[in-house]
Amino acid sequence: MFKNDSVSEKNTNLGLPKTKLTVFDVILIAVLLIIALLYPILSAAFLRESDSMYVEITDTGENIVYEYPLDIDKNIEIECGGHNYTVKIENGKASVAKSDCENQICVKTPPISKSGSSIVCAAGRLIVEIKSDFEEKNYADFVIQ
Amino acid sequence: MRISSFNNDVSGKNKFSVSRRIAVCGILTTAALMLSYIEILIPPFIMPIPGFKLGLANIVTVYAVFCISDIDGAAISFCRILISSLLFGGVMSFLFSVSGAAMSFLVILLFKYILKGRFSWIGVSVASATAHNIGQLISAIFTVGIGVASYLPWLILAAVISGIFTGIILCFLMKKSFFKSINRELHKTG
């Protein structure tokens, strides 16, 4: 029994992983880091359609909703709450180009391009909002154990 | 340091008895549970990446699968997740953890049986941490949406950092004569 033990004492290799960093470890870590670095480029090529954004124009008085893709340039004439508006979609940005409301706040609002941002005209109850199929939820909020 | 009585069964045979097996699994489950509790105590805002966790319990899972047995490793991992979800989390965290742990377990098996002898503990824990994060990401895609996939590079980065960290701890532990003698005893009994 004791003799057996002293023999196995020398035999330190039990088929377990090594206790010193090997070349394969370095290769594995390098490959993972390269995947992590390249992923944004790859996903931009494959996932473009899934995160397409669109402009949602809502007439809150009449409860009418219009939708236009953000990547096609367009001028939209809308009559809303007794006022006439021209919503301009250009270079992936939406803005209110013309309005006959009194304070012109909607025209002065800079063009919007990010999902969730909006232009509001209180006079005609008009909301121009950028929306996205790709719901950008705050996934870091998930509690993961 | 020798643990001569570690393998002295009542029957006198070189056998890893059921009660001893249960005891070892219980100790390791408790250790894993304590490690996941310690992780919760670390405030999240000092972490460089949102959602980043050290994955200290991974140490126990990797150790158990390699040094005790596959099924015991899976059982320890599952019990740890069940208890830690009951104590600190909820249903969502349980589902996320189970999918992560299942992926991680499969990758550890891959390293144990197919890629054996090439990697060190660091490589194994990096791979298993990555698999864990990818498993969680897959269940997140089902529950939240495909958009979460853009979080993948951060998760891989987090897994590499935490995997190197836990791998260094494992390498350090396995050099200790205490663990060496335990491993030899466990190896003989299979």
PDB file of N, CA and C in Angstrom, chain A residues 1 4-5 8-25 28-29 32-33 35-37 39-40 43 47 50 134-135 137 139-140 142-145, chain B residues 2 40 50 53 66-67 84 88 92-93 96-97 117-124 126 130 136 144 147-153 156-157 160 164 171 174-175 183-184 187-188:
ATOM      1  N   MET A   1       0.847  -1.203   0.000  1.00  0.00           N
ATOM      2  CA  MET A   1       0.000   0.000   0.000  1.00  0.00           C
ATOM      3  C   MET A   1       0.873   1.239   0.000  1.00  0.00           C
ATOM      4  N   ASN A   4       2.951   1.481  -3.110  1.00  0.00           N
ATOM      5  CA  ASN A   4       2.113   1.942  -4.206  1.00  0.00           C
ATOM      6  C   ASN A   4       1.978   3.468  -4.206  1.00  0.00           C
ATOM      7  N   ASP A   5       1.801   4.001  -2.981  1.00  0.00           N
ATOM      8  CA  ASP A   5       1.619   5.444  -2.846  1.00  0.00           C
ATOM      9  C   ASP A   5       2.851   6.197  -3.326  1.00  0.00           C
ATOM     10  N   SER A   8       2.999   6.341  -7.027  1.00  0.00           N
ATOM     11  CA  SER A   8       2.073   7.288  -7.643  1.00  0.00           C
ATOM     12  C   SER A   8       2.439   8.726  -7.296  1.00  0.00           C
ATOM     13  N   GLU A   9       3.257   8.887  -6.241  1.00  0.00           N
ATOM     14  CA  GLU A   9       3.716  10.226  -5.863  1.00  0.00           C
ATOM     15  C   GLU A   9       4.528  10.849  -6.998  1.00  0.00           C
ATOM     16  N   LYS A  10       5.316   9.991  -7.658  1.00  0.00           N
ATOM     17  CA  LYS A  10       6.141  10.502  -8.760  1.00  0.00           C
ATOM     18  C   LYS A  10       5.279  10.811  -9.980  1.00  0.00           C
ATOM     19  N   ASN A  11       4.226  10.010 -10.118  1.00  0.00           N
ATOM     20  CA  ASN A  11       3.383  10.173 -11.294  1.00  0.00           C
ATOM     21  C   ASN A  11       2.427  11.331 -11.061  1.00  0.00           C
ATOM     22  N   THR A  12       2.868  12.531 -11.407  1.00  0.00           N
ATOM     23  CA  THR A  12       2.032  13.702 -11.131  1.00  0.00           C
ATOM     24  C   THR A  12       1.015  13.952 -12.232  1.00  0.00           C
ATOM     25  N   ASN A  13       1.202  13.323 -13.376  1.00  0.00           N
ATOM     26  CA  ASN A  13       0.271  13.558 -14.473  1.00  0.00           C
ATOM     27  C   ASN A  13      -0.915  12.600 -14.374  1.00  0.00           C
ATOM     28  N   LEU A  14      -2.055  13.134 -13.999  1.00  0.00           N
ATOM     29  CA  LEU A  14      -3.257  12.305 -13.843  1.00  0.00           C
ATOM     30  C   LEU A  14      -4.249  12.586 -14.962  1.00  0.00           C
ATOM     31  N   GLY A  15      -3.758  13.142 -16.045  1.00  0.00           N
ATOM     32  CA  GLY A  15      -4.674  13.520 -17.128  1.00  0.00           C
ATOM     33  C   GLY A  15      -5.395  14.822 -16.846  1.00  0.00           C
ATOM     34  N   LEU A  16      -4.920  15.521 -15.820  1.00  0.00           N
ATOM     35  CA  LEU A  16      -5.544  16.804 -15.495  1.00  0.00           C
ATOM     36  C   LEU A  16      -4.898  17.903 -16.339  1.00  0.00           C
ATOM     37  N   PRO A  17      -5.571  19.049 -16.462  1.00  0.00           N
ATOM     38  CA  PRO A  17      -4.941  20.166 -17.178  1.00  0.00           C
ATOM     39  C   PRO A  17      -3.644  20.577 -16.510  1.00  0.00           C
ATOM     40  N   LYS A  18      -2.768  21.180 -17.291  1.00  0.00           N
ATOM     41  CA  LYS A  18      -1.448  21.562 -16.764  1.00  0.00           C
ATOM     42  C   LYS A  18      -1.586  22.766 -15.834  1.00  0.00           C
ATOM     43  N   THR A  19      -0.570  22.935 -14.988  1.00  0.00           N
ATOM     44  CA  THR A  19      -0.623  24.066 -14.059  1.00  0.00           C
ATOM     45  C   THR A  19       0.175  25.249 -14.575  1.00  0.00           C
ATOM     46  N   LYS A  20       0.743  25.109 -15.776  1.00  0.00           N
ATOM     47  CA  LYS A  20       1.423  26.265 -16.374  1.00  0.00           C
ATOM     48  C   LYS A  20       0.777  26.596 -17.713  1.00  0.00           C
ATOM     49  N   LEU A  21       0.763  27.876 -18.032  1.00  0.00           N
ATOM     50  CA  LEU A  21       0.160  28.349 -19.277  1.00  0.00           C
ATOM     51  C   LEU A  21       0.814  27.646 -20.470  1.00  0.00           C
ATOM     52  N   THR A  22      -0.004  27.108 -21.372  1.00  0.00           N
ATOM     53  CA  THR A  22       0.534  26.444 -22.557  1.00  0.00           C
ATOM     54  C   THR A  22       0.277  27.299 -23.796  1.00  0.00           C
ATOM     55  N   VAL A  23       0.886  26.863 -24.900  1.00  0.00           N
ATOM     56  CA  VAL A  23       0.720  27.583 -26.168  1.00  0.00           C
ATOM     57  C   VAL A  23      -0.752  27.585 -26.578  1.00  0.00           C
ATOM     58  N   PHE A  24      -1.418  26.439 -26.321  1.00  0.00           N
ATOM     59  CA  PHE A  24      -2.821  26.311 -26.724  1.00  0.00           C
ATOM     60  C   PHE A  24      -3.709  27.320 -25.990  1.00  0.00           C
ATOM     61  N   ASP A  25      -3.375  27.566 -24.721  1.00  0.00           N
ATOM     62  CA  ASP A  25      -4.138  28.576 -23.958  1.00  0.00           C
ATOM     63  C   ASP A  25      -4.050  29.928 -24.633  1.00  0.00           C
ATOM     64  N   LEU A  28      -6.063  30.011 -27.753  1.00  0.00           N
ATOM     65  CA  LEU A  28      -7.495  30.086 -27.434  1.00  0.00           C
ATOM     66  C   LEU A  28      -7.903  31.503 -27.051  1.00  0.00           C
ATOM     67  N   ILE A  29      -7.112  32.112 -26.147  1.00  0.00           N
ATOM     68  CA  ILE A  29      -7.447  33.461 -25.686  1.00  0.00           C
ATOM     69  C   ILE A  29      -7.361  34.448 -26.847  1.00  0.00           C
ATOM     70  N   LEU A  32     -10.393  34.062 -29.123  1.00  0.00           N
ATOM     71  CA  LEU A  32     -11.600  34.655 -28.518  1.00  0.00           C
ATOM     72  C   LEU A  32     -11.570  36.176 -28.614  1.00  0.00           C
ATOM     73  N   LEU A  33     -10.390  36.753 -28.350  1.00  0.00           N
ATOM     74  CA  LEU A  33     -10.307  38.216 -28.406  1.00  0.00           C
ATOM     75  C   LEU A  33     -10.495  38.717 -29.834  1.00  0.00           C
ATOM     76  N   ILE A  35     -12.322  37.227 -32.137  1.00  0.00           N
ATOM     77  CA  ILE A  35     -13.767  37.140 -32.408  1.00  0.00           C
ATOM     78  C   ILE A  35     -14.482  38.349 -31.801  1.00  0.00           C
ATOM     79  N   ALA A  36     -14.106  38.684 -30.553  1.00  0.00           N
ATOM     80  CA  ALA A  36     -14.752  39.819 -29.888  1.00  0.00           C
ATOM     81  C   ALA A  36     -14.510  41.117 -30.650  1.00  0.00           C
ATOM     82  N   LEU A  37     -13.286  41.266 -31.190  1.00  0.00           N
ATOM     83  CA  LEU A  37     -12.970  42.497 -31.922  1.00  0.00           C
ATOM     84  C   LEU A  37     -13.680  42.545 -33.268  1.00  0.00           C
ATOM     85  N   TYR A  39     -16.447  40.983 -34.125  1.00  0.00           N
ATOM     86  CA  TYR A  39     -17.902  40.795 -34.098  1.00  0.00           C
ATOM     87  C   TYR A  39     -18.690  42.018 -34.549  1.00  0.00           C
ATOM     88  N   PRO A  40     -18.334  43.234 -34.105  1.00  0.00           N
ATOM     89  CA  PRO A  40     -19.113  44.394 -34.574  1.00  0.00           C
ATOM     90  C   PRO A  40     -19.107  44.533 -36.091  1.00  0.00           C
ATOM     91  N   SER A  43     -21.309  41.614 -37.496  1.00  0.00           N
ATOM     92  CA  SER A  43     -22.737  41.790 -37.227  1.00  0.00           C
ATOM     93  C   SER A  43     -23.305  42.949 -38.040  1.00  0.00           C
ATOM     94  N   LEU A  47     -26.605  41.859 -39.588  1.00  0.00           N
ATOM     95  CA  LEU A  47     -27.776  42.243 -38.797  1.00  0.00           C
ATOM     96  C   LEU A  47     -28.362  43.594 -39.220  1.00  0.00           C
ATOM     97  N   SER A  50     -32.202  43.846 -39.365  1.00  0.00           N
ATOM     98  CA  SER A  50     -32.968  43.677 -38.136  1.00  0.00           C
ATOM     99  C   SER A  50     -33.005  44.967 -37.310  1.00  0.00           C
ATOM    100  N   PHE A 134     -35.256  46.990 -33.799  1.00  0.00           N
ATOM    101  CA  PHE A 134     -34.287  46.492 -32.830  1.00  0.00           C
ATOM    102  C   PHE A 134     -34.535  47.223 -31.520  1.00  0.00           C
ATOM    103  N   GLU A 135     -35.307  46.589 -30.664  1.00  0.00           N
ATOM    104  CA  GLU A 135     -35.653  47.218 -29.392  1.00  0.00           C
ATOM    105  C   GLU A 135     -34.417  47.277 -28.518  1.00  0.00           C
ATOM    106  N   LYS A 137     -33.294  47.421 -25.546  1.00  0.00           N
ATOM    107  CA  LYS A 137     -33.615  47.323 -24.124  1.00  0.00           C
ATOM    108  C   LYS A 137     -32.333  47.381 -23.317  1.00  0.00           C
ATOM    109  N   TYR A 139     -30.304  45.681 -21.461  1.00  0.00           N
ATOM    110  CA  TYR A 139     -30.114  44.291 -21.017  1.00  0.00           C
ATOM    111  C   TYR A 139     -29.131  44.167 -19.869  1.00  0.00           C
ATOM    112  N   ALA A 140     -28.369  45.210 -19.606  1.00  0.00           N
ATOM    113  CA  ALA A 140     -27.456  45.126 -18.459  1.00  0.00           C
ATOM    114  C   ALA A 140     -28.234  45.090 -17.152  1.00  0.00           C
ATOM    115  N   PHE A 142     -30.569  43.035 -16.448  1.00  0.00           N
ATOM    116  CA  PHE A 142     -30.948  41.693 -16.045  1.00  0.00           C
ATOM    117  C   PHE A 142     -30.049  41.202 -14.924  1.00  0.00           C
ATOM    118  N   VAL A 143     -30.654  40.593 -13.949  1.00  0.00           N
ATOM    119  CA  VAL A 143     -29.876  40.057 -12.846  1.00  0.00           C
ATOM    120  C   VAL A 143     -29.438  38.657 -13.234  1.00  0.00           C
ATOM    121  N   ILE A 144     -28.157  38.475 -13.359  1.00  0.00           N
ATOM    122  CA  ILE A 144     -27.623  37.189 -13.779  1.00  0.00           C
ATOM    123  C   ILE A 144     -26.745  36.650 -12.666  1.00  0.00           C
ATOM    124  N   GLN A 145     -27.034  35.449 -12.288  1.00  0.00           N
ATOM    125  CA  GLN A 145     -26.217  34.846 -11.216  1.00  0.00           C
ATOM    126  C   GLN A 145     -25.323  33.768 -11.818  1.00  0.00           C
TER     127      GLN A 145
ATOM    128  N   ARG B   2      -0.158  14.454   3.875  1.00  0.00           N
ATOM    129  CA  ARG B   2      -0.829  13.253   3.394  1.00  0.00           C
ATOM    130  C   ARG B   2      -2.208  13.152   4.024  1.00  0.00           C
ATOM    131  N   ILE B  40     -21.692  38.428  -5.087  1.00  0.00           N
ATOM    132  CA  ILE B  40     -22.777  39.385  -4.911  1.00  0.00           C
ATOM    133  C   ILE B  40     -22.324  40.549  -4.040  1.00  0.00           C
ATOM    134  N   PRO B  50     -20.491  46.374 -17.801  1.00  0.00           N
ATOM    135  CA  PRO B  50     -21.780  46.130 -17.139  1.00  0.00           C
ATOM    136  C   PRO B  50     -22.160  44.654 -17.195  1.00  0.00           C
ATOM    137  N   LYS B  53     -19.156  39.557 -14.150  1.00  0.00           N
ATOM    138  CA  LYS B  53     -19.004  38.844 -12.883  1.00  0.00           C
ATOM    139  C   LYS B  53     -17.743  38.016 -12.938  1.00  0.00           C
ATOM    140  N   PHE B  66     -13.226  17.722 -13.404  1.00  0.00           N
ATOM    141  CA  PHE B  66     -11.944  17.099 -13.729  1.00  0.00           C
ATOM    142  C   PHE B  66     -11.501  16.117 -12.662  1.00  0.00           C
ATOM    143  N   CYS B  67     -11.654  16.482 -11.394  1.00  0.00           N
ATOM    144  CA  CYS B  67     -11.026  15.696 -10.337  1.00  0.00           C
ATOM    145  C   CYS B  67     -11.977  14.719  -9.664  1.00  0.00           C
ATOM    146  N   SER B  84     -28.593  29.184  -5.028  1.00  0.00           N
ATOM    147  CA  SER B  84     -28.266  30.613  -5.129  1.00  0.00           C
ATOM    148  C   SER B  84     -29.412  31.392  -5.766  1.00  0.00           C
ATOM    149  N   PHE B  88     -30.764  34.369  -3.635  1.00  0.00           N
ATOM    150  CA  PHE B  88     -30.402  35.732  -4.054  1.00  0.00           C
ATOM    151  C   PHE B  88     -31.112  36.177  -5.324  1.00  0.00           C
ATOM    152  N   MET B  92     -35.875  34.174 -13.416  1.00  0.00           N
ATOM    153  CA  MET B  92     -35.088  34.566 -14.581  1.00  0.00           C
ATOM    154  C   MET B  92     -33.618  34.222 -14.382  1.00  0.00           C
ATOM    155  N   SER B  93     -33.103  34.565 -13.209  1.00  0.00           N
ATOM    156  CA  SER B  93     -31.686  34.309 -12.980  1.00  0.00           C
ATOM    157  C   SER B  93     -31.415  32.806 -12.976  1.00  0.00           C
ATOM    158  N   PHE B  96     -31.350  31.729 -16.708  1.00  0.00           N
ATOM    159  CA  PHE B  96     -30.120  32.216 -17.319  1.00  0.00           C
ATOM    160  C   PHE B  96     -28.930  31.378 -16.862  1.00  0.00           C
ATOM    161  N   SER B  97     -28.871  31.134 -15.554  1.00  0.00           N
ATOM    162  CA  SER B  97     -27.725  30.406 -15.021  1.00  0.00           C
ATOM    163  C   SER B  97     -27.696  28.972 -15.507  1.00  0.00           C
ATOM    164  N   GLY B 117      -4.843  17.218 -22.166  1.00  0.00           N
ATOM    165  CA  GLY B 117      -3.385  17.249 -22.167  1.00  0.00           C
ATOM    166  C   GLY B 117      -2.772  18.432 -22.884  1.00  0.00           C
ATOM    167  N   ARG B 118      -3.593  19.217 -23.566  1.00  0.00           N
ATOM    168  CA  ARG B 118      -3.013  20.334 -24.324  1.00  0.00           C
ATOM    169  C   ARG B 118      -3.113  21.641 -23.538  1.00  0.00           C
ATOM    170  N   PHE B 119      -4.231  21.813 -22.870  1.00  0.00           N
ATOM    171  CA  PHE B 119      -4.493  23.107 -22.241  1.00  0.00           C
ATOM    172  C   PHE B 119      -4.143  23.061 -20.760  1.00  0.00           C
ATOM    173  N   SER B 120      -3.945  24.247 -20.204  1.00  0.00           N
ATOM    174  CA  SER B 120      -3.773  24.330 -18.752  1.00  0.00           C
ATOM    175  C   SER B 120      -5.128  24.688 -18.142  1.00  0.00           C
ATOM    176  N   TRP B 121      -5.131  24.809 -16.818  1.00  0.00           N
ATOM    177  CA  TRP B 121      -6.378  25.185 -16.132  1.00  0.00           C
ATOM    178  C   TRP B 121      -6.886  26.528 -16.632  1.00  0.00           C
ATOM    179  N   ILE B 122      -5.935  27.396 -17.016  1.00  0.00           N
ATOM    180  CA  ILE B 122      -6.337  28.731 -17.489  1.00  0.00           C
ATOM    181  C   ILE B 122      -7.172  28.609 -18.762  1.00  0.00           C
ATOM    182  N   GLY B 123      -6.670  27.782 -19.718  1.00  0.00           N
ATOM    183  CA  GLY B 123      -7.408  27.603 -20.971  1.00  0.00           C
ATOM    184  C   GLY B 123      -8.781  27.021 -20.733  1.00  0.00           C
ATOM    185  N   VAL B 124      -8.847  26.012 -19.838  1.00  0.00           N
ATOM    186  CA  VAL B 124     -10.133  25.362 -19.562  1.00  0.00           C
ATOM    187  C   VAL B 124     -11.107  26.354 -18.953  1.00  0.00           C
ATOM    188  N   VAL B 126     -11.066  29.657 -19.139  1.00  0.00           N
ATOM    189  CA  VAL B 126     -11.445  30.685 -20.113  1.00  0.00           C
ATOM    190  C   VAL B 126     -12.538  30.136 -21.035  1.00  0.00           C
ATOM    191  N   THR B 130     -16.411  31.438 -21.215  1.00  0.00           N
ATOM    192  CA  THR B 130     -16.981  31.920 -22.473  1.00  0.00           C
ATOM    193  C   THR B 130     -18.258  31.165 -22.809  1.00  0.00           C
ATOM    194  N   GLN B 136     -25.795  32.020 -21.558  1.00  0.00           N
ATOM    195  CA  GLN B 136     -26.687  33.043 -21.009  1.00  0.00           C
ATOM    196  C   GLN B 136     -27.200  33.958 -22.105  1.00  0.00           C
ATOM    197  N   VAL B 144     -35.333  38.309 -24.491  1.00  0.00           N
ATOM    198  CA  VAL B 144     -35.316  39.754 -24.730  1.00  0.00           C
ATOM    199  C   VAL B 144     -35.437  40.073 -26.212  1.00  0.00           C
ATOM    200  N   GLY B 147     -31.559  41.579 -30.475  1.00  0.00           N
ATOM    201  CA  GLY B 147     -30.710  42.745 -30.279  1.00  0.00           C
ATOM    202  C   GLY B 147     -29.625  42.545 -29.247  1.00  0.00           C
ATOM    203  N   VAL B 148     -29.880  41.644 -28.277  1.00  0.00           N
ATOM    204  CA  VAL B 148     -28.905  41.415 -27.210  1.00  0.00           C
ATOM    205  C   VAL B 148     -27.614  40.831 -27.761  1.00  0.00           C
ATOM    206  N   ALA B 149     -27.688  40.230 -28.958  1.00  0.00           N
ATOM    207  CA  ALA B 149     -26.502  39.598 -29.540  1.00  0.00           C
ATOM    208  C   ALA B 149     -25.356  40.577 -29.718  1.00  0.00           C
ATOM    209  N   SER B 150     -25.678  41.864 -29.826  1.00  0.00           N
ATOM    210  CA  SER B 150     -24.609  42.851 -29.988  1.00  0.00           C
ATOM    211  C   SER B 150     -23.767  42.983 -28.728  1.00  0.00           C
ATOM    212  N   TYR B 151     -24.204  42.348 -27.677  1.00  0.00           N
ATOM    213  CA  TYR B 151     -23.462  42.391 -26.419  1.00  0.00           C
ATOM    214  C   TYR B 151     -22.365  41.330 -26.372  1.00  0.00           C
ATOM    215  N   LEU B 152     -22.340  40.466 -27.401  1.00  0.00           N
ATOM    216  CA  LEU B 152     -21.412  39.328 -27.423  1.00  0.00           C
ATOM    217  C   LEU B 152     -19.947  39.699 -27.209  1.00  0.00           C
ATOM    218  N   PRO B 153     -19.392  40.705 -27.926  1.00  0.00           N
ATOM    219  CA  PRO B 153     -17.976  40.999 -27.712  1.00  0.00           C
ATOM    220  C   PRO B 153     -17.637  41.339 -26.272  1.00  0.00           C
ATOM    221  N   ILE B 156     -17.579  38.129 -24.286  1.00  0.00           N
ATOM    222  CA  ILE B 156     -16.370  37.335 -24.516  1.00  0.00           C
ATOM    223  C   ILE B 156     -15.198  37.953 -23.760  1.00  0.00           C
ATOM    224  N   LEU B 157     -15.102  39.281 -23.838  1.00  0.00           N
ATOM    225  CA  LEU B 157     -14.022  39.971 -23.126  1.00  0.00           C
ATOM    226  C   LEU B 157     -14.105  39.700 -21.622  1.00  0.00           C
ATOM    227  N   VAL B 160     -13.039  36.160 -20.889  1.00  0.00           N
ATOM    228  CA  VAL B 160     -11.584  35.948 -20.962  1.00  0.00           C
ATOM    229  C   VAL B 160     -10.920  36.463 -19.690  1.00  0.00           C
ATOM    230  N   ILE B 164      -9.242  33.879 -17.043  1.00  0.00           N
ATOM    231  CA  ILE B 164      -7.813  33.922 -16.694  1.00  0.00           C
ATOM    232  C   ILE B 164      -7.667  34.007 -15.178  1.00  0.00           C
ATOM    233  N   CYS B 171      -4.679  26.945 -11.083  1.00  0.00           N
ATOM    234  CA  CYS B 171      -3.277  26.528 -11.233  1.00  0.00           C
ATOM    235  C   CYS B 171      -2.561  26.610  -9.891  1.00  0.00           C
ATOM    236  N   MET B 174      -3.773  23.776  -7.614  1.00  0.00           N
ATOM    237  CA  MET B 174      -3.380  22.430  -8.014  1.00  0.00           C
ATOM    238  C   MET B 174      -1.898  22.172  -7.803  1.00  0.00           C
ATOM    239  N   LYS B 175      -1.120  23.246  -7.619  1.00  0.00           N
ATOM    240  CA  LYS B 175       0.303  23.057  -7.305  1.00  0.00           C
ATOM    241  C   LYS B 175       0.500  22.707  -5.834  1.00  0.00           C
ATOM    242  N   ASN B 183      -6.046  14.621  -5.274  1.00  0.00           N
ATOM    243  CA  ASN B 183      -6.261  14.221  -6.657  1.00  0.00           C
ATOM    244  C   ASN B 183      -5.757  12.814  -6.913  1.00  0.00           C
ATOM    245  N   ARG B 184      -4.618  12.479  -6.319  1.00  0.00           N
ATOM    246  CA  ARG B 184      -4.088  11.125  -6.507  1.00  0.00           C
ATOM    247  C   ARG B 184      -5.030  10.085  -5.924  1.00  0.00           C
ATOM    248  N   HIS B 187      -8.008   9.812  -8.061  1.00  0.00           N
ATOM    249  CA  HIS B 187      -7.675   9.208  -9.353  1.00  0.00           C
ATOM    250  C   HIS B 187      -7.605   7.696  -9.241  1.00  0.00           C
ATOM    251  N   LYS B 188      -7.033   7.209  -8.126  1.00  0.00           N
ATOM    252  CA  LYS B 188      -6.892   5.766  -7.941  1.00  0.00           C
ATOM    253  C   LYS B 188      -8.252   5.090  -7.876  1.00  0.00           C
TER     254      LYS B 188
END
